Each structure stands twice: as C-alpha cells, then as structure tokens.
Coordinates of C-alpha atoms in Angstrom, one line a residue:
Chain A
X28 CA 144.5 92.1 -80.7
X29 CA 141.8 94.7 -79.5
X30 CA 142.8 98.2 -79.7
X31 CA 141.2 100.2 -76.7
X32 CA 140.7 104.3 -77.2
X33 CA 140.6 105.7 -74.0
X34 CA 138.1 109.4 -75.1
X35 CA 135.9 111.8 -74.4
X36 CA 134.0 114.0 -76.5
X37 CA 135.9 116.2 -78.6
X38 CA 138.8 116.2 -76.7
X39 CA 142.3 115.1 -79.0
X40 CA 141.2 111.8 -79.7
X41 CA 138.9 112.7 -82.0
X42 CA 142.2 112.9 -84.1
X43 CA 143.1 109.4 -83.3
X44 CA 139.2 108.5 -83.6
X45 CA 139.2 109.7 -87.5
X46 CA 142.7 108.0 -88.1
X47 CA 141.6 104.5 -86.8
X48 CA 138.4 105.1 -88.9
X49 CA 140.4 106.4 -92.5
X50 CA 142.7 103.5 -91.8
X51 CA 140.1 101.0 -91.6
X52 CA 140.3 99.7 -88.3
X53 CA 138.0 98.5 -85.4
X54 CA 138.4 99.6 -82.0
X55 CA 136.5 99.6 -78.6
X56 CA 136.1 103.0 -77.2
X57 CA 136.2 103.1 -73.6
X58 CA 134.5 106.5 -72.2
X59 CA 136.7 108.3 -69.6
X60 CA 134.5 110.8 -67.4
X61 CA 136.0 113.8 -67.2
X62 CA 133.0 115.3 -65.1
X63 CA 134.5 112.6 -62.1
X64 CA 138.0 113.3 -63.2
X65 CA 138.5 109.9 -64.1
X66 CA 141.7 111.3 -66.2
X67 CA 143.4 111.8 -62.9
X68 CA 142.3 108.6 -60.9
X69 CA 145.3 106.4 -60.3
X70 CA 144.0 103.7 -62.8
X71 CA 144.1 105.9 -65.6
X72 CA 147.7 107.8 -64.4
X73 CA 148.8 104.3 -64.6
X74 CA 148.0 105.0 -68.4
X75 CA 149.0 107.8 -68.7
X76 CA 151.3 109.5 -66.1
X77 CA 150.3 112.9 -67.2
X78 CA 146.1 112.5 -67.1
X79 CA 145.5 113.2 -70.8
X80 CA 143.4 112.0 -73.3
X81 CA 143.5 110.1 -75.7
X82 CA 145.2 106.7 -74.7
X83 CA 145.8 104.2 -77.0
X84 CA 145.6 100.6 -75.9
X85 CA 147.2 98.2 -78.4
X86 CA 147.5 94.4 -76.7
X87 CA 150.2 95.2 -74.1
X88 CA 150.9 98.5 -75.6
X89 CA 150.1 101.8 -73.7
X90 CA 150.1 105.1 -76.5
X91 CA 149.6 108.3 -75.5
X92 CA 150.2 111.5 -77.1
X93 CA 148.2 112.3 -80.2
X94 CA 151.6 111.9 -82.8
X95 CA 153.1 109.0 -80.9
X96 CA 149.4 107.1 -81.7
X97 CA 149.3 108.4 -85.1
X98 CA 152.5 107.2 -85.8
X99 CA 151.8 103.5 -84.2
X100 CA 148.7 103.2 -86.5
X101 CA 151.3 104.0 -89.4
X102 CA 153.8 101.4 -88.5
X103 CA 151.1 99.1 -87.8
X104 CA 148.5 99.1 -91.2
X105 CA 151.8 99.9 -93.2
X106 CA 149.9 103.0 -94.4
X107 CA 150.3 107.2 -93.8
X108 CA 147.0 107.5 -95.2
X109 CA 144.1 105.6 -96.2
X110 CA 144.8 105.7 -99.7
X111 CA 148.6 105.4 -99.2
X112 CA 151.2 106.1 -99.0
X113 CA 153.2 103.0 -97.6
X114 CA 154.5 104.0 -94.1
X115 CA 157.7 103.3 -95.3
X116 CA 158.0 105.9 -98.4
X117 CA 161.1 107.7 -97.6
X118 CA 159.4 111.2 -98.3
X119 CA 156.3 111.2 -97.3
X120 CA 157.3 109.3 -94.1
X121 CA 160.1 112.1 -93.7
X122 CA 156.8 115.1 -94.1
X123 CA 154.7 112.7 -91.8
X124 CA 157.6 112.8 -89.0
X125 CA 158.5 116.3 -89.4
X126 CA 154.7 117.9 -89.5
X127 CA 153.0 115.6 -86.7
X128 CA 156.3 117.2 -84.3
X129 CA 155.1 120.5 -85.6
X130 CA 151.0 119.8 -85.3
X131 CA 151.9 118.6 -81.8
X132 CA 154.7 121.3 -80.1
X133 CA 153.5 124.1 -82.3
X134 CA 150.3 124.1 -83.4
X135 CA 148.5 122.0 -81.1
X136 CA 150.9 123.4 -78.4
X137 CA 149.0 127.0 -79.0
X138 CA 145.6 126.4 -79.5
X139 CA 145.9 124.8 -75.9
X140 CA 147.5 127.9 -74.7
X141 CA 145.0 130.1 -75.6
X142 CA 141.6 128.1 -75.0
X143 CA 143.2 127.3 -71.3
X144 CA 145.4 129.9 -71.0
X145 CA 144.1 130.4 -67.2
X146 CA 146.1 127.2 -67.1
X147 CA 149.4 128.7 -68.1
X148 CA 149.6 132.6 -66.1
X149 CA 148.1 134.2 -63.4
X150 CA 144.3 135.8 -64.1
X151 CA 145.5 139.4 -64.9
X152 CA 147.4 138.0 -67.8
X153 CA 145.3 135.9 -69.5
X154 CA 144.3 138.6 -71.5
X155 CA 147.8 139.4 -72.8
X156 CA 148.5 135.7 -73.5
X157 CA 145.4 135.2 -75.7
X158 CA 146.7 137.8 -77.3
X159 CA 150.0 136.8 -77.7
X160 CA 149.1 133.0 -79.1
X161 CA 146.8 134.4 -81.6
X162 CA 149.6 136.8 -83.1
X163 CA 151.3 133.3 -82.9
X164 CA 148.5 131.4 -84.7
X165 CA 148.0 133.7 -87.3
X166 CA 151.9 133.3 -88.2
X167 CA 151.3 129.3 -88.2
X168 CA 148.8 129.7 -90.2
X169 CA 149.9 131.5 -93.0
X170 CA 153.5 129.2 -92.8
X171 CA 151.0 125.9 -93.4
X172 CA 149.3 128.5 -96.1
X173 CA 152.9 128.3 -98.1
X174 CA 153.3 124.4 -97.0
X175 CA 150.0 123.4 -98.8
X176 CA 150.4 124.7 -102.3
X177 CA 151.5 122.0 -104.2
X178 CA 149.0 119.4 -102.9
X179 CA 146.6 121.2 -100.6
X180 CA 147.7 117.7 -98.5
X181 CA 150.7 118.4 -95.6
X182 CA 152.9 115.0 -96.9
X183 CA 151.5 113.9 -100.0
X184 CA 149.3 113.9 -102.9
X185 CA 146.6 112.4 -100.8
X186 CA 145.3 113.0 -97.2
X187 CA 147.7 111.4 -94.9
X188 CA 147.7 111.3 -90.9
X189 CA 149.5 114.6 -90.5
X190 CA 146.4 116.3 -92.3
X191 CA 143.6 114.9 -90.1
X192 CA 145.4 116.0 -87.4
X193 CA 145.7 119.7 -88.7
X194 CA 142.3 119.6 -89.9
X195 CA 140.8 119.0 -86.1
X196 CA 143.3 121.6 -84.8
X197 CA 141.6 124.4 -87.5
X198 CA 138.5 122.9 -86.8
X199 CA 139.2 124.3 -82.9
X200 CA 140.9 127.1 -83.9
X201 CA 137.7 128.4 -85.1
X202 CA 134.7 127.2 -83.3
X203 CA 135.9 127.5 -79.6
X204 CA 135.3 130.8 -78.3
X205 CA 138.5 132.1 -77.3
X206 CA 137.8 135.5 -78.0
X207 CA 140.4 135.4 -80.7
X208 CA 139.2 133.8 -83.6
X209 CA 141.7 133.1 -86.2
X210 CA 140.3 131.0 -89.0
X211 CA 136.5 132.1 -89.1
X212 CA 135.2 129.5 -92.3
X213 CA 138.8 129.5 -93.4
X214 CA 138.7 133.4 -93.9
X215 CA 142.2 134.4 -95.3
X216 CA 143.6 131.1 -95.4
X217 CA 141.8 129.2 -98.4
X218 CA 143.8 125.9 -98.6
X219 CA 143.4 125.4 -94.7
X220 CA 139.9 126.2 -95.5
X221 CA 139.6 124.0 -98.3
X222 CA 141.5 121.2 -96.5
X223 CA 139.4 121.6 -93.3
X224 CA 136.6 121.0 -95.2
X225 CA 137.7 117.9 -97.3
X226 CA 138.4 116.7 -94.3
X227 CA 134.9 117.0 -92.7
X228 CA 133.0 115.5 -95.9
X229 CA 135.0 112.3 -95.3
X230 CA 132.9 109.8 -94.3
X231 CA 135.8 108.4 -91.7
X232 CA 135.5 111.9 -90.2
X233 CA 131.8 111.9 -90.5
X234 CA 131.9 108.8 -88.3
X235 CA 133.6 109.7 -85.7
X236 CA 131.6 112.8 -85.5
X237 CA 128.4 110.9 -85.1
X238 CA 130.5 108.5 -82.5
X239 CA 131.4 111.5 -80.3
X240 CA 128.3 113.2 -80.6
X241 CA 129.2 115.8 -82.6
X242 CA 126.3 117.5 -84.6
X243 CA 126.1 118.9 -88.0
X244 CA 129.2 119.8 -90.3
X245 CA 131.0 120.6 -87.2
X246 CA 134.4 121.7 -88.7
X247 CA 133.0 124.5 -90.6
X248 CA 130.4 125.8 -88.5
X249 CA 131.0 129.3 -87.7
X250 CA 128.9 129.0 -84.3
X251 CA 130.8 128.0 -80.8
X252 CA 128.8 124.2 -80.0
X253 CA 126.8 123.5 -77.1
X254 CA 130.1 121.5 -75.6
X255 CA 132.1 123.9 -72.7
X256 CA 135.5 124.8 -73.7
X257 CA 136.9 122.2 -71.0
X258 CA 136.2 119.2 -73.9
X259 CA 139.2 120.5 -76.3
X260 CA 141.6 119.4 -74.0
X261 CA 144.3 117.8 -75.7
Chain B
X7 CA 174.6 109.1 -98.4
X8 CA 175.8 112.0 -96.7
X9 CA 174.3 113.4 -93.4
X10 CA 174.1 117.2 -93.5
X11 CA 173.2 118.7 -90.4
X12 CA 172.4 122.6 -90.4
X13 CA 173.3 123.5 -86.8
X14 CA 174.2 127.0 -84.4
X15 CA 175.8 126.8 -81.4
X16 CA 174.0 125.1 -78.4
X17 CA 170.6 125.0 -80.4
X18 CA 168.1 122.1 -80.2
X19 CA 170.7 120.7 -82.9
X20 CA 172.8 119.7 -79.5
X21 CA 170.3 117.2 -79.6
X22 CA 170.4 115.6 -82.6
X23 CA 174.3 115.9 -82.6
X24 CA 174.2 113.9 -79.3
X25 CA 171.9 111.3 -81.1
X26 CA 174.2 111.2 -84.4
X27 CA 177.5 110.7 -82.5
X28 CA 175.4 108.1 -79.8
X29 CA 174.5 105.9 -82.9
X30 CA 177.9 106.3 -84.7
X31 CA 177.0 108.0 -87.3
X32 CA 179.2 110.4 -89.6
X33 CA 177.9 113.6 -90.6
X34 CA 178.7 116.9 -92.4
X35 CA 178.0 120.4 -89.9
X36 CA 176.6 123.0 -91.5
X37 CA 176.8 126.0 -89.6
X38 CA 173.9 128.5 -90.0
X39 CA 174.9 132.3 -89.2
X40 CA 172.0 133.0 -87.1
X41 CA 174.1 136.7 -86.6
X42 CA 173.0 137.2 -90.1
X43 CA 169.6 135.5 -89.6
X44 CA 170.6 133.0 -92.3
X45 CA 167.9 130.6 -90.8
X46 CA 165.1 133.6 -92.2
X47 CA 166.7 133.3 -95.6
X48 CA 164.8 132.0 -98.5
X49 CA 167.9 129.4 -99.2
X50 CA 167.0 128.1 -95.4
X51 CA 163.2 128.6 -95.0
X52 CA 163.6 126.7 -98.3
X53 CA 164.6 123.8 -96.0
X54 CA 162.4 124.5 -92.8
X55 CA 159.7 127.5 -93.8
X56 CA 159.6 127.7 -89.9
X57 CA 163.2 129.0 -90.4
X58 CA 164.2 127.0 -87.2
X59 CA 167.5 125.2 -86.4
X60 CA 168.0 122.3 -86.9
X61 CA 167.5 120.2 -89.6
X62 CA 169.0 117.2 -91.1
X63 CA 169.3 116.3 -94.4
X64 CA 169.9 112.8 -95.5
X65 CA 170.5 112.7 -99.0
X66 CA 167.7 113.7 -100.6
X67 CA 165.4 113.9 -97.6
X68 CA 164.8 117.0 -95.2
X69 CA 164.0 116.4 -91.8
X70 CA 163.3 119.0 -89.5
X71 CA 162.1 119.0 -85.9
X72 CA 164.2 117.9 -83.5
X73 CA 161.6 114.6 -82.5
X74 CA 161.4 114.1 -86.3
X75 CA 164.9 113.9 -86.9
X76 CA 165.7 111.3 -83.9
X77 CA 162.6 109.3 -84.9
X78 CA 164.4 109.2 -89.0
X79 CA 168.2 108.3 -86.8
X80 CA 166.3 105.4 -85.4
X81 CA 165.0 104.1 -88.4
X82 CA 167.8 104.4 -90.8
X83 CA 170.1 102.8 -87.8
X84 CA 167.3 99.9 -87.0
X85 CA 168.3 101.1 -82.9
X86 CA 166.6 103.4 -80.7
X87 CA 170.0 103.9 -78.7
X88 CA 173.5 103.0 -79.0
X89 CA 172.8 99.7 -76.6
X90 CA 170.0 98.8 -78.2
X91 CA 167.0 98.4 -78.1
X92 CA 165.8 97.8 -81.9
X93 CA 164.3 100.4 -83.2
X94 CA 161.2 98.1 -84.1
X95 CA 161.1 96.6 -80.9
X96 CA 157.6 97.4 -79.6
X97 CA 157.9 98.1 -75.9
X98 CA 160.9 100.5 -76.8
X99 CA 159.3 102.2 -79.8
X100 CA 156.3 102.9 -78.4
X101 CA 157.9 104.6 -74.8
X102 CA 160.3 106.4 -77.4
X103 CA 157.2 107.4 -79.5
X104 CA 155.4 108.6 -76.6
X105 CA 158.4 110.2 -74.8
X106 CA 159.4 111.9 -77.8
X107 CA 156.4 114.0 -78.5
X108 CA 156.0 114.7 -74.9
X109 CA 159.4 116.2 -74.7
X110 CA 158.6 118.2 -78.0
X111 CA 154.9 119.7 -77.1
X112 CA 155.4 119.7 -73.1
X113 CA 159.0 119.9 -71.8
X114 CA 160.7 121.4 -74.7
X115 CA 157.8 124.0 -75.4
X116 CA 157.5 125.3 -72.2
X117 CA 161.5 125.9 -71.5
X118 CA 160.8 127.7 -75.1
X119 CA 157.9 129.9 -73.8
X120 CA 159.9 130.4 -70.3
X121 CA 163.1 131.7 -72.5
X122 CA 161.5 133.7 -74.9
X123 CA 158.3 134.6 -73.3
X124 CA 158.6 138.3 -74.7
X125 CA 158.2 136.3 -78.5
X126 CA 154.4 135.0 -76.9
X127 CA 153.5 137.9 -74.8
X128 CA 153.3 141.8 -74.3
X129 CA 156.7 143.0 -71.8
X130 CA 154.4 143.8 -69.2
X131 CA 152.9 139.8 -69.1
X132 CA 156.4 138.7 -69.5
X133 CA 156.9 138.3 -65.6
X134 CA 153.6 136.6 -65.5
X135 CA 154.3 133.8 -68.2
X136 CA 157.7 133.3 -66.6
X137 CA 155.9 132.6 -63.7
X138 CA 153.3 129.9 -64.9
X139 CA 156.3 128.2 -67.0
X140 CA 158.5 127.8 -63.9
X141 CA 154.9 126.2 -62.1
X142 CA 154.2 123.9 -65.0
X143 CA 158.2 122.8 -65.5
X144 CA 158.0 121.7 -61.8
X145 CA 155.2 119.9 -62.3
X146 CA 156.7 118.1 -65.5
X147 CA 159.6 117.3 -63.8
X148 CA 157.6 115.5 -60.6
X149 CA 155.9 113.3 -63.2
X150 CA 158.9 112.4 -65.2
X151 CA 160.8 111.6 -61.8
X152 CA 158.4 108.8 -61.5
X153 CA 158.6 107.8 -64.9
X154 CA 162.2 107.0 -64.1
X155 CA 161.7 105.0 -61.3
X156 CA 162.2 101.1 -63.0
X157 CA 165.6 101.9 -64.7
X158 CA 166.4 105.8 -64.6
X159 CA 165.9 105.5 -68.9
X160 CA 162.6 107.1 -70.4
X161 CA 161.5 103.7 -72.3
X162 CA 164.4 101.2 -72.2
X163 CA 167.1 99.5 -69.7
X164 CA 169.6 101.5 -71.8
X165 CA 169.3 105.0 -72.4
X166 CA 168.0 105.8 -76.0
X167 CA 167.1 108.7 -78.4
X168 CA 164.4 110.3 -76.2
X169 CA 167.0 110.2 -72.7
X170 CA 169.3 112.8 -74.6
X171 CA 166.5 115.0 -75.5
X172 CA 165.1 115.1 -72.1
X173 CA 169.0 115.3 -71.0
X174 CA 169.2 118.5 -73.0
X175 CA 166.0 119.5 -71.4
X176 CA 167.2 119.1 -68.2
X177 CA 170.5 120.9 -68.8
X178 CA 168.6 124.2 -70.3
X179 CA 166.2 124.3 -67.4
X180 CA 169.5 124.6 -64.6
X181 CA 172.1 126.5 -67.1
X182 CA 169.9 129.6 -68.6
X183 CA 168.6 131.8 -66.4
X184 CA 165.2 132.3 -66.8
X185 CA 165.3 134.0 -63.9
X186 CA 162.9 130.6 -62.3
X187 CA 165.2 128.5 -61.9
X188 CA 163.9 125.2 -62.2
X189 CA 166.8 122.4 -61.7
X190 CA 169.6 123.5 -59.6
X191 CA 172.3 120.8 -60.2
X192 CA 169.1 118.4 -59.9
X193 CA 168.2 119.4 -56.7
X194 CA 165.0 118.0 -55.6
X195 CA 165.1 115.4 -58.5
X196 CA 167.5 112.8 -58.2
X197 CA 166.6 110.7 -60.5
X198 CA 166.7 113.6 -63.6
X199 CA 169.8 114.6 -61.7
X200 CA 171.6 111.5 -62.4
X201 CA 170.3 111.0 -66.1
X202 CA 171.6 114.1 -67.1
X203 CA 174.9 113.6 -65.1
X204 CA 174.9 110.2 -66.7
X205 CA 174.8 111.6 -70.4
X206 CA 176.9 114.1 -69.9
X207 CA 179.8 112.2 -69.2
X208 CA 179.2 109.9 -71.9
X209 CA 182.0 110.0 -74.8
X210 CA 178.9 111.3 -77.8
X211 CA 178.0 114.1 -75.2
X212 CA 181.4 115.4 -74.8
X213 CA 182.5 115.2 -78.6
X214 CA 179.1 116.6 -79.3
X215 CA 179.8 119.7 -76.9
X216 CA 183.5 119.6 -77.6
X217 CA 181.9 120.4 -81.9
X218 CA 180.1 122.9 -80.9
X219 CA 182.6 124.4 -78.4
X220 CA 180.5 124.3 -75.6
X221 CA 182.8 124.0 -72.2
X222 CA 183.8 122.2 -69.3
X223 CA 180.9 119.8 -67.9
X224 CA 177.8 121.7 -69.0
X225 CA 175.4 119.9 -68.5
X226 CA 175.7 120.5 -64.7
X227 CA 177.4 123.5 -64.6
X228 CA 175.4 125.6 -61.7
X229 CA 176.7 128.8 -63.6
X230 CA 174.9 130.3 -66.9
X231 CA 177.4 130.3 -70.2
X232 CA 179.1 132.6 -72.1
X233 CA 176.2 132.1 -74.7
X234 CA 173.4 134.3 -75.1
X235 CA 170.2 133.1 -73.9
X236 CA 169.3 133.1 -78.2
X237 CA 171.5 130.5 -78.7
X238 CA 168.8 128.0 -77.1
X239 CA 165.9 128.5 -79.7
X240 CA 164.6 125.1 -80.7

C-alpha cells in the first residue's frame, strides 16, 4: 500500500514528513500549489473538507490533521518513535495521546494565531492579538520547560512523535517574523532549545529538510528564511 | 482498575462523562473546587501542569485532554461508540482520529478564545476577537454541515466518541452567551441541529447531565444557564 503526502514547503507536513522518515517509511509526496490555491479546489476539499495541509493518503484511507496522521503512523509501524517505544506501551502511549492534543489545540493552535492573526480579528487588532498569543506562548513554553526535565523527550526516554512535532512548532516559533519572537536560539528555555536542536541533527529531519527545500540548519537559525510567512500554514 | 475522573461542573469533562457513561463504563468523580482554584494546586498541576479540567486517571495512567482521554476510552473498550464501530476498525478510527483533533485545535479552541477572549487579548481587542471567532465558528459549522451529509455521524453509521464532543460543541456555541451567538436552537444547520438534539436525549447524556446537575434539556435550551460562563473552560 502506497502512502501519498499531500505538502508544500514548510507548511505542517513537514511534521508528518520527519515522522514517516524517523519511522522508516517510503512515501510519494504529491506537491499541492498553494500559489493556484490548489488546497481549496474541489479535488483536494474532497480530501480534506477544510483546505489544509498536510493529507495523508494511506490505501483507501484519507488523514488529515497533523496528530490524527501522527497517530495512524503509530498504530501502523507499531512504534511512538523510531527507537521505540511500542505503540502500545500503556504510558508512553498515554504522554503520546495527551501531548499531540496539546501540540495541536494549544501550541500549534497559537503559533497559527499569531503568524496569521489577520486571519482571526479585524486589522486594528492584530496588533493586540500578537500580543496577546505571545504572553500565551511564553506561558506554554515555560509549562513544556517543567514537562521536559526528566528526559528532555515529551513521552519517553527517547524521541517519540509528540517531540518532532514540538520541535517544528519551536522551530516556527522562532524563525517566522511575527514581530514577537519567543524562543530566539532557545533563549530562556534550554531543554526546548536543546530538544529543538536534537531534533534538527537527526538525519530523518535533515531529510526532510533537503526534500522540502529547506537550507542550512533551519531550526536553529536565528534569521527569518527567504520563504513568505503564508508557507507555515498548518 | 478504577476510573477516576477529576471533573467541575459543565467543564470539557461533560465530555468525557458523556463518553464514559456511552461505553458503559463505571467510574469514580472527583470534583475539583475550581472556587478554591484547586486545578492551580501543586496536588493537581501534579496531574495536568496545564492545571486544566479534566483528566482521567485509569489506574496508574493520567490522561488529560479531552481528545486524549476519548482516544484511551476507545482503546481500553476495543469500540469507538456504544454501537460499534471497533475501535481498530480503520474507516472509523481514522474519521474519529481526524474528527477528534479537529474538534480539539479548531471547534473547541475557538468557542475557548470566543468565551475567554479577555485571557488572549487586551479589554479594548476583546470586541474585536469576539468578532473574528463568531466569523470563523460560522464557517466551521458550514463545513461540518457537509461532513454530515451520508449519515448525520462525524465518521461512523452510529454516532461515536467524536459526535459527543462536537455535540458538546454545539451546545456551548447556542447556550453561553458570547454575546455572537452562533447556533440558535440549530438554526441555519439542520444537520448539527439534529445531532445534538439526537445526543441529548440519549440515556448517557441525561445521566451524564443529571451528575453534574445540569437541568432540563440543555443541550437545546435557547436560554443561557444558571452557570457562570467559567464553568465552560476546557
């Protein structure tokens, strides 16, 4: 059975991207162009109802949502990470479940609402709700801060799915301009730094960098990249 | 193994206490005093450092997140509803997968930001973010009107773990006053209309509210509660 990745550059797949790479498996990555809105032509809505990338074709099998597809490539290689643990270990499946829902309606959730927040409220308050999501961040991040500390891993004593996600959500919180920088080379927050940049070094992540056209050691580098802000879509 | 679920009144817990009573399942309530912010207490953060309600415990594992929890229900029961379908059924798990997280990062998270929006933003952007929440609800519940077009379910024949959480959804947008609202007795959406009629008079739904001493037929209610618009944190 061919999995299909519906992407495009740098948007939330590149989560999904590094998970089907750490986990070993092959998949055919079929380009959506955003620049034609192809994420909102009926074919693709057909997909996905609500135009988003990443989708996750698997057979018959229609994922979407970053922690829904995460979770899928759990149940399916038996495996929360590439070096374990089973998918079925009662606790770290239980830190998996709970942290991915956290990544996804907090975390995730945020960063979207400040690097679109034009998206969410009228223009004259844009300002105030950049604002507002980076006091929020800036609480998140010192919580995950606290969660690391035994492991410097979300789930377990090596890098499971949950932590590939967070690493590409700090990677964003810190190289997308949004005015509000929050986690400038992991300044203030040295696990998330540290696990940012574990992350990164992986050669699963490394990879997917180099498939999606991302240069250099892009989760660390303080500089905003040459891709517009519109590609962080999630 | 005993079920412990930390719970205050008409939280997201109305949720998972839906879910546990759906799928038969005996539990013990433990009611957090959220007068005395017991759920910022070290005993509780302890359990969730987001020091959010709910969370499950099930014997030695802690669950929290309301997505989390209902994806742990379905496992431990093998179902992801009280009809079936099997939890490892792979139509059904992935639609709940998928359904699930978009409830959690999309529904559930912008009712949040609508309710609290002076916890995201300044007072005087308050108005503002009200505002784009009520646009963006509207817009989710257009798209998940279509989703229910084959069966009125979210991912089965049979209504399953992710129909009561958007059924909870659905009641919070019409009952709290936001001051936009949203879903007057499902006006305008029949389709949502009738699933959250249609879990509301199901026997879990009323023991469920009957627990937690929530009134009458609430889900539909046109008129807001007695309860304080706090009670709905997530």
């Amino acid at each position: 059975v061919t999995l299909r990745l519906h992407w495009s550059p740098d948007s939330a797949n590149l989560v999904v991207r590094i998970a089907l790479e750490e986990l070993g498996l092959t998949y055919e990555p079929v380009r959506v162009d955003r620049s034609r809105a192809a994420h909102k032509a009926p074919a693709y809505l057909k997909l996905n109802p609500q135009g988003l990338i990443p989708v996750l074709e698997d057979g018959d099998l229609v994922l979407f949502e970053t922690g829904a597809i995460l979770l899928h490539l759990a149940d399916r290689t038996g495996r929360l990470g590439p070096e374990g643990p089973a998918a079925r270990d009662p606790q770290a499946r239980a830190a998996c479940l709970k942290w991915l829902f956290y990544l996804s309606n907090t975390l995730h959730a945020d960063l979207r609402a400040a690097f679109y927040a034009d998206r969410y409220v009228a223009e004259a308050a844009v300002p105030a709700l950049r604002d507002g999501m980076a006091a929020r961040l800036k609480g998140h991040m010192a919580m995950l801060e606290g969660v690391l500390a035994p492991t410097g891993w979300l789930a377990a004593a090596t890098p499971t799915l949950a932590d590939f996600y967070l690493a590409v959500c700090l990677r964003w919180a810190q190289i997308y301009p949004t005015g509000r920088p929050v986690l400038a080379g992991g300044a203030g927050f040295p696990r998330l730094g540290s696990l940012m940049q574990a992350v990164e070094a992986r050669p699963a992540a490394l990879r997917a960098c180099a498939a999606e056209a991302i240069p250099g050691r892009p989760f660390t580098k303080p500089e905003p990249p040459a891709l517009p802000v519109e590609q962080v879509r999630g």
